[in-house]
Short mmCIF file of C-alpha atoms and ligand atoms in Angstrom, two decimals:
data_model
loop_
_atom_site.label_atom_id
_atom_site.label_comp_id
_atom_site.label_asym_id
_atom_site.label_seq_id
_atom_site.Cartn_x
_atom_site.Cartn_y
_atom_site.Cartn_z
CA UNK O 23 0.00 0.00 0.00
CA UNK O 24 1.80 3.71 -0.79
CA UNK O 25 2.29 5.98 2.39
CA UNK O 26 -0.37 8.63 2.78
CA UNK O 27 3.24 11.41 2.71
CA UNK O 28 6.01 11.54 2.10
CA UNK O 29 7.07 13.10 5.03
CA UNK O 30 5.27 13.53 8.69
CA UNK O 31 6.93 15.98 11.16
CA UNK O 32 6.07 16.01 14.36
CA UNK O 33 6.15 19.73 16.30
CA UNK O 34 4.93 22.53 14.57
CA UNK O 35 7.45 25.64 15.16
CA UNK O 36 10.68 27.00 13.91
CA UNK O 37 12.31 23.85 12.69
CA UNK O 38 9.06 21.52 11.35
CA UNK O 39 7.39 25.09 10.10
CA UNK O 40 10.16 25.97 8.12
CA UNK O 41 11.05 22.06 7.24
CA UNK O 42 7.47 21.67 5.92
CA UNK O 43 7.74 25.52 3.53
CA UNK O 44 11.14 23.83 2.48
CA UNK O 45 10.35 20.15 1.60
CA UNK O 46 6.35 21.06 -0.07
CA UNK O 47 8.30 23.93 -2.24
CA UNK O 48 10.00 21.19 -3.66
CA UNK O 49 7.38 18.99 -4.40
CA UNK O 50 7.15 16.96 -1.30
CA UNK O 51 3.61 15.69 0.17
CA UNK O 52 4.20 16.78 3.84
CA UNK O 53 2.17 16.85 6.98
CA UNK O 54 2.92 18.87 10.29
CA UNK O 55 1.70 17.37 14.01
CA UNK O 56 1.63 20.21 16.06
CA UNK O 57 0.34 19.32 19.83
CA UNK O 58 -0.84 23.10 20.93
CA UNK O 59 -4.05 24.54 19.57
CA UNK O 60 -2.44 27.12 17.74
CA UNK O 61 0.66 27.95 16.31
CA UNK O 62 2.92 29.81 18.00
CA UNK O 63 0.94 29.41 21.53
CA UNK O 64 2.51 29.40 23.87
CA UNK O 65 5.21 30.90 23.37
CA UNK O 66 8.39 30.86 24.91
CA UNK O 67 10.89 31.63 22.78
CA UNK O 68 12.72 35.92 23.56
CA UNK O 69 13.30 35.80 19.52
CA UNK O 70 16.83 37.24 19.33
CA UNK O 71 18.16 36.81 16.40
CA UNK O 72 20.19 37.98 13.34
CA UNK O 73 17.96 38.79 10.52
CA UNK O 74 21.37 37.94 8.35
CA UNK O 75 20.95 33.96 8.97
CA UNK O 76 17.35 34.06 8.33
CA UNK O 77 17.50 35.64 5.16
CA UNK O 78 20.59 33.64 4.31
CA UNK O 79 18.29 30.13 4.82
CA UNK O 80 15.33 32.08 2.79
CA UNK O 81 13.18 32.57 5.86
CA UNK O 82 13.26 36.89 6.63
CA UNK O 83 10.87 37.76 9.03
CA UNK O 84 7.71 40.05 7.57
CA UNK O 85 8.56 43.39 9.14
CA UNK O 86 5.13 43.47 10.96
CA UNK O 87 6.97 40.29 13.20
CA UNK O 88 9.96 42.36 14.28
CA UNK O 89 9.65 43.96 16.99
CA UNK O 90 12.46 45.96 17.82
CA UNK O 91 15.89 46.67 15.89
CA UNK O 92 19.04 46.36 19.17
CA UNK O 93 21.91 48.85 18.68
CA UNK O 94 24.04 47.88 21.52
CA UNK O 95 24.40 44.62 23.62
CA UNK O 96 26.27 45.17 27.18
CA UNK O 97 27.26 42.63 29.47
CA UNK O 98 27.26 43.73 33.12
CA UNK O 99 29.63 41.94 35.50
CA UNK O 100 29.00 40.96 39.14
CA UNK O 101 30.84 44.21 40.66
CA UNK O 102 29.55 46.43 38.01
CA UNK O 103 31.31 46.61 35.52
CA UNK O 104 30.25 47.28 31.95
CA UNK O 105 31.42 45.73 28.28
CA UNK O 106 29.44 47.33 25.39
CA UNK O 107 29.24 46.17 22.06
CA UNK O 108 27.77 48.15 19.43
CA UNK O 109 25.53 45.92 17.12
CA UNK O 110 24.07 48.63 14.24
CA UNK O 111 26.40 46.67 12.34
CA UNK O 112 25.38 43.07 13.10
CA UNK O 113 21.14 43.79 12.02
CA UNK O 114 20.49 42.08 15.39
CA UNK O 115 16.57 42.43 15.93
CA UNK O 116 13.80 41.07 18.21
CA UNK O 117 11.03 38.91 17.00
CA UNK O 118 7.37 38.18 18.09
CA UNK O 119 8.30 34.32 18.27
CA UNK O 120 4.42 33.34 17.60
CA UNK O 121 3.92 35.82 14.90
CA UNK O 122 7.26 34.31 13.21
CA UNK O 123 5.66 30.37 13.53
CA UNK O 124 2.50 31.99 12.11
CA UNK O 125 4.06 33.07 9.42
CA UNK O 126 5.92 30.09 8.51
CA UNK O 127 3.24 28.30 9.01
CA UNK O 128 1.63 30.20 6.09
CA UNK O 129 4.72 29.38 4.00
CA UNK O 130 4.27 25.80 4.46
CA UNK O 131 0.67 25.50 3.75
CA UNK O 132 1.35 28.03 0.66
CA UNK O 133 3.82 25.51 -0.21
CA UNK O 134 0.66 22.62 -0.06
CA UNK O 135 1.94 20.70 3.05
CA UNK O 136 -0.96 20.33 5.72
CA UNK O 137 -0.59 21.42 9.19
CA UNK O 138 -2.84 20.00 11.94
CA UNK O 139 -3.15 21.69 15.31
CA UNK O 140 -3.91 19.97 17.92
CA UNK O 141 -2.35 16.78 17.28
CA UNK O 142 0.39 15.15 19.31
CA UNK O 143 2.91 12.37 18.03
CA UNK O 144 2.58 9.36 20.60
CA UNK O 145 4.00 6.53 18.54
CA UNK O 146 6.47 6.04 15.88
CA UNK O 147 6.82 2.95 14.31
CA UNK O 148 9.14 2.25 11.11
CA UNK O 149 9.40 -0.58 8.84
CA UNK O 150 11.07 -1.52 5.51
CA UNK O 151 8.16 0.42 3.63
CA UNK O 152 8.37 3.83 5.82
CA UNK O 153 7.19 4.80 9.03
CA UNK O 154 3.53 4.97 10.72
CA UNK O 155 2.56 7.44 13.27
CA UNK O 156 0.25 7.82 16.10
CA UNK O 157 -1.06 11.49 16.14
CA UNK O 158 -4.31 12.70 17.18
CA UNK O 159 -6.24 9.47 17.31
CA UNK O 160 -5.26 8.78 13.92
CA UNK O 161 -2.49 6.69 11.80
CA UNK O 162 -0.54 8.59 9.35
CA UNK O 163 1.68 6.75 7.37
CA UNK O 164 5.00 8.01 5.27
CA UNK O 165 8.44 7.42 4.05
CA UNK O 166 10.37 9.46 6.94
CA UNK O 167 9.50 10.77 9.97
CA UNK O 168 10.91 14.26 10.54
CA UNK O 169 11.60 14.78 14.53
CA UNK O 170 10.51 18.28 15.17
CA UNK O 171 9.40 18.06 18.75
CA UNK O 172 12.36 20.10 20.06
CA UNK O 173 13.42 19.76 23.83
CA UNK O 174 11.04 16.63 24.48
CA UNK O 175 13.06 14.99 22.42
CA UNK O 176 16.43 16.64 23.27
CA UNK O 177 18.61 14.27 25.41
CA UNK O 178 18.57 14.94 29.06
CA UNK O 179 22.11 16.26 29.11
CA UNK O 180 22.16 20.27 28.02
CA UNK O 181 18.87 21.26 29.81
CA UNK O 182 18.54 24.02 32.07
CA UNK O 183 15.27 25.23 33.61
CA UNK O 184 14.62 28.92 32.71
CA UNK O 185 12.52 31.59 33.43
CA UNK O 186 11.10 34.69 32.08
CA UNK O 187 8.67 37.38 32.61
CA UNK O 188 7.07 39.72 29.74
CA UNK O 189 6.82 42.96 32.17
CA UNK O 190 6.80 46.82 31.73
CA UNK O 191 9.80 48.98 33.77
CA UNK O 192 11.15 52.36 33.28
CA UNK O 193 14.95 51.08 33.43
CA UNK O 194 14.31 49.23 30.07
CA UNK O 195 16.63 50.70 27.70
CA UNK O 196 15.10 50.41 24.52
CA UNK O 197 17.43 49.69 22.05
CA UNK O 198 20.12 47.97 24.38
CA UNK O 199 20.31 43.80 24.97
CA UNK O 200 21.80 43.54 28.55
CA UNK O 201 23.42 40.20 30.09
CA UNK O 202 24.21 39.95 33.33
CA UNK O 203 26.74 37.48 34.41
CA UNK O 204 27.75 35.96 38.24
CA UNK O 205 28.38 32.75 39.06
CA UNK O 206 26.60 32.61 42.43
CA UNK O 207 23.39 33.78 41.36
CA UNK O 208 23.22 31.83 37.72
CA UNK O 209 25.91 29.38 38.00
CA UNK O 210 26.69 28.40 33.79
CA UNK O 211 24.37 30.73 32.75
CA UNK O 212 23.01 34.52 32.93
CA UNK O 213 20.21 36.94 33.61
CA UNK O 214 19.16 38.50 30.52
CA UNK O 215 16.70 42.02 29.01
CA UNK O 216 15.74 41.84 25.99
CA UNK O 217 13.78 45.29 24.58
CA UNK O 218 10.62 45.24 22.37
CA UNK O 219 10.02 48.79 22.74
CA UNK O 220 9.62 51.96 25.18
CA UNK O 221 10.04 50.44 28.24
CA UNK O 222 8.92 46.56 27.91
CA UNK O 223 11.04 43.86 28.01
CA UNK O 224 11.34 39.93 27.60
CA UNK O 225 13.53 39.33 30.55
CA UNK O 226 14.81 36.11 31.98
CA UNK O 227 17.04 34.05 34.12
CA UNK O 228 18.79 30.65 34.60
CA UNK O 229 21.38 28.45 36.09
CA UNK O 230 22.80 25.24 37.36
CA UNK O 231 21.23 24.22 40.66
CA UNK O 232 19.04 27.80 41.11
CA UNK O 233 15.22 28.34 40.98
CA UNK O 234 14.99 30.73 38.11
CA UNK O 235 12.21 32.19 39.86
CA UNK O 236 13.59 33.04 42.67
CA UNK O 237 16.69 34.30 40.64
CA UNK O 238 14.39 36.31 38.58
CA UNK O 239 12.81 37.85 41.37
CA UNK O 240 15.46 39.32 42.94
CA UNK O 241 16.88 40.58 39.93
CA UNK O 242 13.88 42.82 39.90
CA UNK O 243 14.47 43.56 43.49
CA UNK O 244 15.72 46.83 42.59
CA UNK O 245 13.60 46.87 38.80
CA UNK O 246 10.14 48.06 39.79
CA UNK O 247 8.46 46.24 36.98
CA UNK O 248 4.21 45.37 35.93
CA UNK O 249 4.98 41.75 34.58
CA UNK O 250 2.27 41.05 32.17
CA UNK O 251 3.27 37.44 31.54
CA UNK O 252 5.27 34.42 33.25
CA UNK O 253 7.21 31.57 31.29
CA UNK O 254 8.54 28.30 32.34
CA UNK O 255 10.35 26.14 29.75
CA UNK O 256 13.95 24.21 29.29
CA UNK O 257 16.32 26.08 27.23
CA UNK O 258 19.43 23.95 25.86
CA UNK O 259 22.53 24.46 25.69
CA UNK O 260 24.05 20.67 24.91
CA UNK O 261 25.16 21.01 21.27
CA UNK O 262 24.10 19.06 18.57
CA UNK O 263 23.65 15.16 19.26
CA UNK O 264 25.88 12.65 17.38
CA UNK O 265 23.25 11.40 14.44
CA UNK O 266 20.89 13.32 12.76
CA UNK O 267 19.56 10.66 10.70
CA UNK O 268 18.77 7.11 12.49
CA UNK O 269 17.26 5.10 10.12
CA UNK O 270 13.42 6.71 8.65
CA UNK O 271 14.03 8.81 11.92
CA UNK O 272 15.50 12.27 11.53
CA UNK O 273 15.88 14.88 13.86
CA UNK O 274 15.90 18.54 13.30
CA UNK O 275 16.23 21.67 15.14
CA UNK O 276 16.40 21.98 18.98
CA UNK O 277 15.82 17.90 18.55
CA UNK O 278 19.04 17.35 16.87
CA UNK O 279 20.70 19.96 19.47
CA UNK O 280 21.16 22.53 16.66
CA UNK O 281 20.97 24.94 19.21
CA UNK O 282 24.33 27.37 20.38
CA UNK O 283 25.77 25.82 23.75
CA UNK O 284 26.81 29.52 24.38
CA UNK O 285 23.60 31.80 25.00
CA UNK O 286 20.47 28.85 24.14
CA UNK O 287 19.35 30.84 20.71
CA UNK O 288 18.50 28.55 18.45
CA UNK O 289 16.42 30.10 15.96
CA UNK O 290 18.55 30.61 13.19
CA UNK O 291 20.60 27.39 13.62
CA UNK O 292 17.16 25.04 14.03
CA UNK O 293 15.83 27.00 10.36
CA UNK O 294 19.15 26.03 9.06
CA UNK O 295 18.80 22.56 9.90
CA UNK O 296 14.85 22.13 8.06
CA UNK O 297 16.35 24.23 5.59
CA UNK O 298 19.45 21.96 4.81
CA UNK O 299 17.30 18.66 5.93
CA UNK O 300 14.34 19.34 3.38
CA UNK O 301 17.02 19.86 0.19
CA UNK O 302 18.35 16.71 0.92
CA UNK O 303 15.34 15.00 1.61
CA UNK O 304 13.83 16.63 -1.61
CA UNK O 305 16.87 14.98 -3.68
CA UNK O 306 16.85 11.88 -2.38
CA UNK O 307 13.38 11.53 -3.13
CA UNK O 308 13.08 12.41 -6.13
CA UNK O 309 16.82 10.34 -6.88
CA UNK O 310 15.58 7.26 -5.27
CA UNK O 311 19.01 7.25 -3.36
CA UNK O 312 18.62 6.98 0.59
CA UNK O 313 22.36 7.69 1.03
CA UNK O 314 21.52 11.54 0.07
CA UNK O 315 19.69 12.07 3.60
CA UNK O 316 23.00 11.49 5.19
CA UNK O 317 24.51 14.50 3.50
CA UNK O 318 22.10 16.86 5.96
CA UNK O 319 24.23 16.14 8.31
CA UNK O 320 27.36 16.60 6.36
CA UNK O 321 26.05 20.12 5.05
CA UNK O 322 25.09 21.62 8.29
CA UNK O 323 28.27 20.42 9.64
CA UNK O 324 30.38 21.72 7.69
CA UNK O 325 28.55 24.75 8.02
CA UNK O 326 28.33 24.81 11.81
CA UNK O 327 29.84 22.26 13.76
CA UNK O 328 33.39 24.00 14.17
CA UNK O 329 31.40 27.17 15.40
CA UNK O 330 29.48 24.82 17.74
CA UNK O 331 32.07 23.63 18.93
CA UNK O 332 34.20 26.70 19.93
CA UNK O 333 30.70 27.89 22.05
CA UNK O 334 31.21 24.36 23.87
CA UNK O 335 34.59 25.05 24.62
CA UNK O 336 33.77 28.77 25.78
CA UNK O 337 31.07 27.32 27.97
CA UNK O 338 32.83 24.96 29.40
CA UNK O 339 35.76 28.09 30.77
CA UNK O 340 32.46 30.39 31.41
CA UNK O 341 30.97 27.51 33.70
CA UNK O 342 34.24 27.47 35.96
CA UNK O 343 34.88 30.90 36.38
CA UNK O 344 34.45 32.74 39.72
CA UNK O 345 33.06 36.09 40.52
CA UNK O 346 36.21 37.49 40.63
CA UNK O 347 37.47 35.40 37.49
CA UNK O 348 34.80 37.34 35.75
CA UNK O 349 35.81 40.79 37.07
CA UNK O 350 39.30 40.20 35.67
CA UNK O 351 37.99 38.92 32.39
CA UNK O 352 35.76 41.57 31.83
CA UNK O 353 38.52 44.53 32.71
CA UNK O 354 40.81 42.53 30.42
CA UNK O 355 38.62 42.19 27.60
CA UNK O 356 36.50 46.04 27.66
CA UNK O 357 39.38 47.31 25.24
CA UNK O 358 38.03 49.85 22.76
CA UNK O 359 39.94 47.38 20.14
CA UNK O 360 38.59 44.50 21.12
CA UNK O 361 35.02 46.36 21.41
CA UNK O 362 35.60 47.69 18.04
CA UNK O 363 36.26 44.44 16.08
CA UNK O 364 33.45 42.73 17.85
CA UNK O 365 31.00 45.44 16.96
CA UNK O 366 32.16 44.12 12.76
CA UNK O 367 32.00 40.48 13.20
CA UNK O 368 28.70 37.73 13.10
CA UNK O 369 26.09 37.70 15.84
CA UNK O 370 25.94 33.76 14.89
CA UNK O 371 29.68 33.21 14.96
CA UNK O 372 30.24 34.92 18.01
CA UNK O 373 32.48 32.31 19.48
CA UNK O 374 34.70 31.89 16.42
CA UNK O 375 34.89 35.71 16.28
CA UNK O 376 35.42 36.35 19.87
CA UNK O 377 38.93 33.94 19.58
CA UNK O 378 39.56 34.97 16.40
CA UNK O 379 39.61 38.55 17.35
CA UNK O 380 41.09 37.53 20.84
CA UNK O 381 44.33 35.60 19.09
CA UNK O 382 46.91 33.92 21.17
CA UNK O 383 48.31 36.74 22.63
CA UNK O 384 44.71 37.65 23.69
CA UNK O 385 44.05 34.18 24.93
CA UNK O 386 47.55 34.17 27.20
CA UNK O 387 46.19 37.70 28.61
CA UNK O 388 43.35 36.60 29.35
CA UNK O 389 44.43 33.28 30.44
CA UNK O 390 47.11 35.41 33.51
CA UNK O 391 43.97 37.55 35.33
CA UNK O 392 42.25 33.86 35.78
CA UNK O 393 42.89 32.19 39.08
CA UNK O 394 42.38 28.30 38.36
CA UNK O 395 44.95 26.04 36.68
CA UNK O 396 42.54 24.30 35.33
CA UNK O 397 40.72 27.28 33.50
CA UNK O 398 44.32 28.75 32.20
CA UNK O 399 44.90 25.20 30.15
CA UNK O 400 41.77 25.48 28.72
CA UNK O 401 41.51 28.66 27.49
CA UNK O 402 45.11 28.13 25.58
CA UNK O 403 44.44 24.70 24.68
CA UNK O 404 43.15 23.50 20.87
C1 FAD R 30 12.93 31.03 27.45
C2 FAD R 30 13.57 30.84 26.09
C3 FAD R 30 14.09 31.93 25.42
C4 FAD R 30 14.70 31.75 24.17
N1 FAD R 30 15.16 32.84 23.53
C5 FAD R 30 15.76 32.70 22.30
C6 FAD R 30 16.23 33.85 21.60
O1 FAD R 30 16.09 34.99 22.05
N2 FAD R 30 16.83 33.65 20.40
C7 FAD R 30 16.99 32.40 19.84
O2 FAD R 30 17.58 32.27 18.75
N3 FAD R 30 16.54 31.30 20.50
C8 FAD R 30 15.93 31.42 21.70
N4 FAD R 30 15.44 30.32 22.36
C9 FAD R 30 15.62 29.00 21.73
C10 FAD R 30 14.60 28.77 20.61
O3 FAD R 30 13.31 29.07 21.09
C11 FAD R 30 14.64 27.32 20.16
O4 FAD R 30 15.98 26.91 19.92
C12 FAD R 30 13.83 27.12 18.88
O5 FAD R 30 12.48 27.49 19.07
C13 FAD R 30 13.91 25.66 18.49
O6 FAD R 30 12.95 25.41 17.48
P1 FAD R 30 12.38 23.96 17.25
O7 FAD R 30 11.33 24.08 16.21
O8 FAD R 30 13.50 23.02 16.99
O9 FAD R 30 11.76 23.52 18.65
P2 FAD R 30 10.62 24.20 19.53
O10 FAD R 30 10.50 25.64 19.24
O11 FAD R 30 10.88 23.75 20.93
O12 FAD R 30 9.29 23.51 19.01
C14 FAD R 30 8.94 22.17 19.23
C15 FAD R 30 7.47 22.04 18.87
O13 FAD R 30 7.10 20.68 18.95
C16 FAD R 30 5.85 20.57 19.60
N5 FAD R 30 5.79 19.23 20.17
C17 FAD R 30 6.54 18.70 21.17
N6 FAD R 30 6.24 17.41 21.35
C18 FAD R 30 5.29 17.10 20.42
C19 FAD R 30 4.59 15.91 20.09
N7 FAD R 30 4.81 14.75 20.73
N8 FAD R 30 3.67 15.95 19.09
C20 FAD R 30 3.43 17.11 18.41
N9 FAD R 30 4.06 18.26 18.69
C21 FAD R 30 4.99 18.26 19.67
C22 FAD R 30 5.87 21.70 20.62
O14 FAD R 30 4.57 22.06 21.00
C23 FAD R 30 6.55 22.82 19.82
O15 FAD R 30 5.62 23.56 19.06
C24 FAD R 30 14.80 30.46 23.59
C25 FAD R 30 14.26 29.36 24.26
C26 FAD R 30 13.63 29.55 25.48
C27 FAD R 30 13.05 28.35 26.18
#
């Protein structure tokens, strides 16, 4: 009996959206699972991106979804301390995350492919004709079933509870991303406003071992604030897992870990992956060659997985550093050089830029204001 798809991808937002726009442009029969009621609901997502890698993987948001352009991203250390980075340069904008699904969500049904609300994947089955799938009460049947379920499928390693607040303040600079770093209060992680306009903000916090409520709350100790919504939800910061493609399985997006291990946004890097996974997909289809799935992998690899794995490096000298390692770094590193080149590099490269930029010499510097051993061999090493 033929399969009722060719493809069936289970979640329905950044990564199965723009998989499902992709693979029906190209003449794919595709169906999206999404569990929520709506697209986009709830949503979770701060939508910080570069609106360079989106347009890059054909995806630009419709200007009615941005909702704020950032000039300037400054990260505050524990004492006080300020590093600014201009980002005019680096077309760094906010998103409204839902409105951004919606639209792709348009793009895919434009495309043809089907997308059905309310419908969560419970069972996967494959066999030497394709896959079946359990989704809403009903069996849906296809060649390949495209993992798009994000961090329910994630492995448990690389998850850290998070939370953020939608809320109104007058300290909300409006065109200014700040981070705010200490290793007591969000141990591996940060505190984090994001602007979407005169005084609002997306702002959020998270860390090994803390509540992220209670962190959050006393961040706005001192931020008189109206919060006008409350979030829960993982964020991941694992890297990408080892095999994309596992037989009529693939994964893509936050699944697959395509996701930066340095600051969680994973946007850009999930699109890439539906973009890159529904070209190969698309030829080996069409080809009749299986072997042309596994060069999704290879693409995005190629593409990312150096990058990926300089933020995993970074984040593993970021998770051991002490208050005071952070002072140092931060004094060391707030040089109007260093500023300067950083304000010219890529918002998605940030951790290949930040050593490139950085150099040896920069490296040693930074590796003599750092107290442990440990850290110092590290930061110098590979
Ligand atoms: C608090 C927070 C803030 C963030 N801020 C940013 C940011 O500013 N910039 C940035 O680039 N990234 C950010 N991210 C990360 C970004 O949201 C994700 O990396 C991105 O959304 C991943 O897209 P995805 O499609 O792979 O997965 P997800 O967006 O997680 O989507 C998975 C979808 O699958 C659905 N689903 C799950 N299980 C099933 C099932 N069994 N059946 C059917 N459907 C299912 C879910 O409902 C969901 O719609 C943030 C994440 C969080 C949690």
């Amino acid at each position: 009996m033929p399969n009722d798809f060719d493809l069936v991808v289970g979640g329905g937002s950044v990564a199965g959206l723009a998989f499902a726009a992709e693979a029906s442009k190209r003449g794919l029969s595709v169906v999206v699972a999404e569990e929520h009621d709506r697209v986009g609901e709830p949503e979770k997502c701060d939508g910080l991106v570069s609106l360079r890698g989106l347009s890059y993987f054909g995806h630009p948001p419709r200007p009615e979804v941005v909702q704020n352009q950032i000039a300037s991203g400054v990260i505050h250390s524990p004492g006080g301390k300020r590093f600014a980075v201009n980002a005019t340069a680096l077309d760094v904008v906010v998103l409204d995350r839902s409105a951004y699904d919606r639209q792709l969500a348009d793009e895919a049904t434009e495309g043809g492919a089907e997308v059905l609300t309310g419908t969560r994947v419970t069972r996967v089955s494959e066999s030497n004709q394709g896959v079946s799938i359990e989704a809403g009460g009903k069996t849906l049947t296809a060649k390949y079933y495209v993992d798009a379920t994000g961090p329910a499928s994630s492995p448990r390693r690389g998850i850290l509870p998070a939370a953020k607040y939608e809320l109104e303040g007058e300290w909300v600079k409006e065109k200014v991303v700040e981070v705010f770093i200490d290793s007591a209060k969000y141990p591996g992680f940060f505190a984090w406003v994001i602007p979407i306009g005169s005084h609002r903000a997306k702002v959020g916090a998270a860390g090994r071992g803390v509540s992220p409520f209670k962190a959050l709350d006393a961040f706005l100790e001192d931020r008189p604030a109206t919060v006008l919504r409350r979030v829960s939800a993982p964020i991941f910061i694992g890297g990408p897992v080892g095999e994309f493609v596992k037989g009529r399985k693939v994964l893509v997006g936050e699944a697959a870990g395509q996701v930066k291990p340095t600051t969680a946004g994973g946007i850009m890097t999930s699109l890439s992956g539906a973009v890159v996974a529904a070209k190969w997909f698309s030829e080996s289809i069409k080809k009749r060659d299986p072997d042309l799935i596994l060069n999704y992998q290879r693409e995005w690899e190629a593409r990312f997985l150096k990058e990926m794995r300089s933020m995993k490096r970074l984040r593993g000298v970021f998770e051991k550093l002490s208050n005071s390692d952070l002072e140092a770094l931060v004094r060391v590193l707030a040089t109007p050089r260093l500023i300067m080149k950083l304000s010219q590099t890529d918002f998605d490269f940030h951790a290949t830029a930040l050593l490139g930029v950085l150099g040896l010499p920069g490296l040693l510097r930074v590796a003599k204001v750092v107290a442990s051993a440990e850290i110092r061999s590290l930061l110098v090493q590979g």
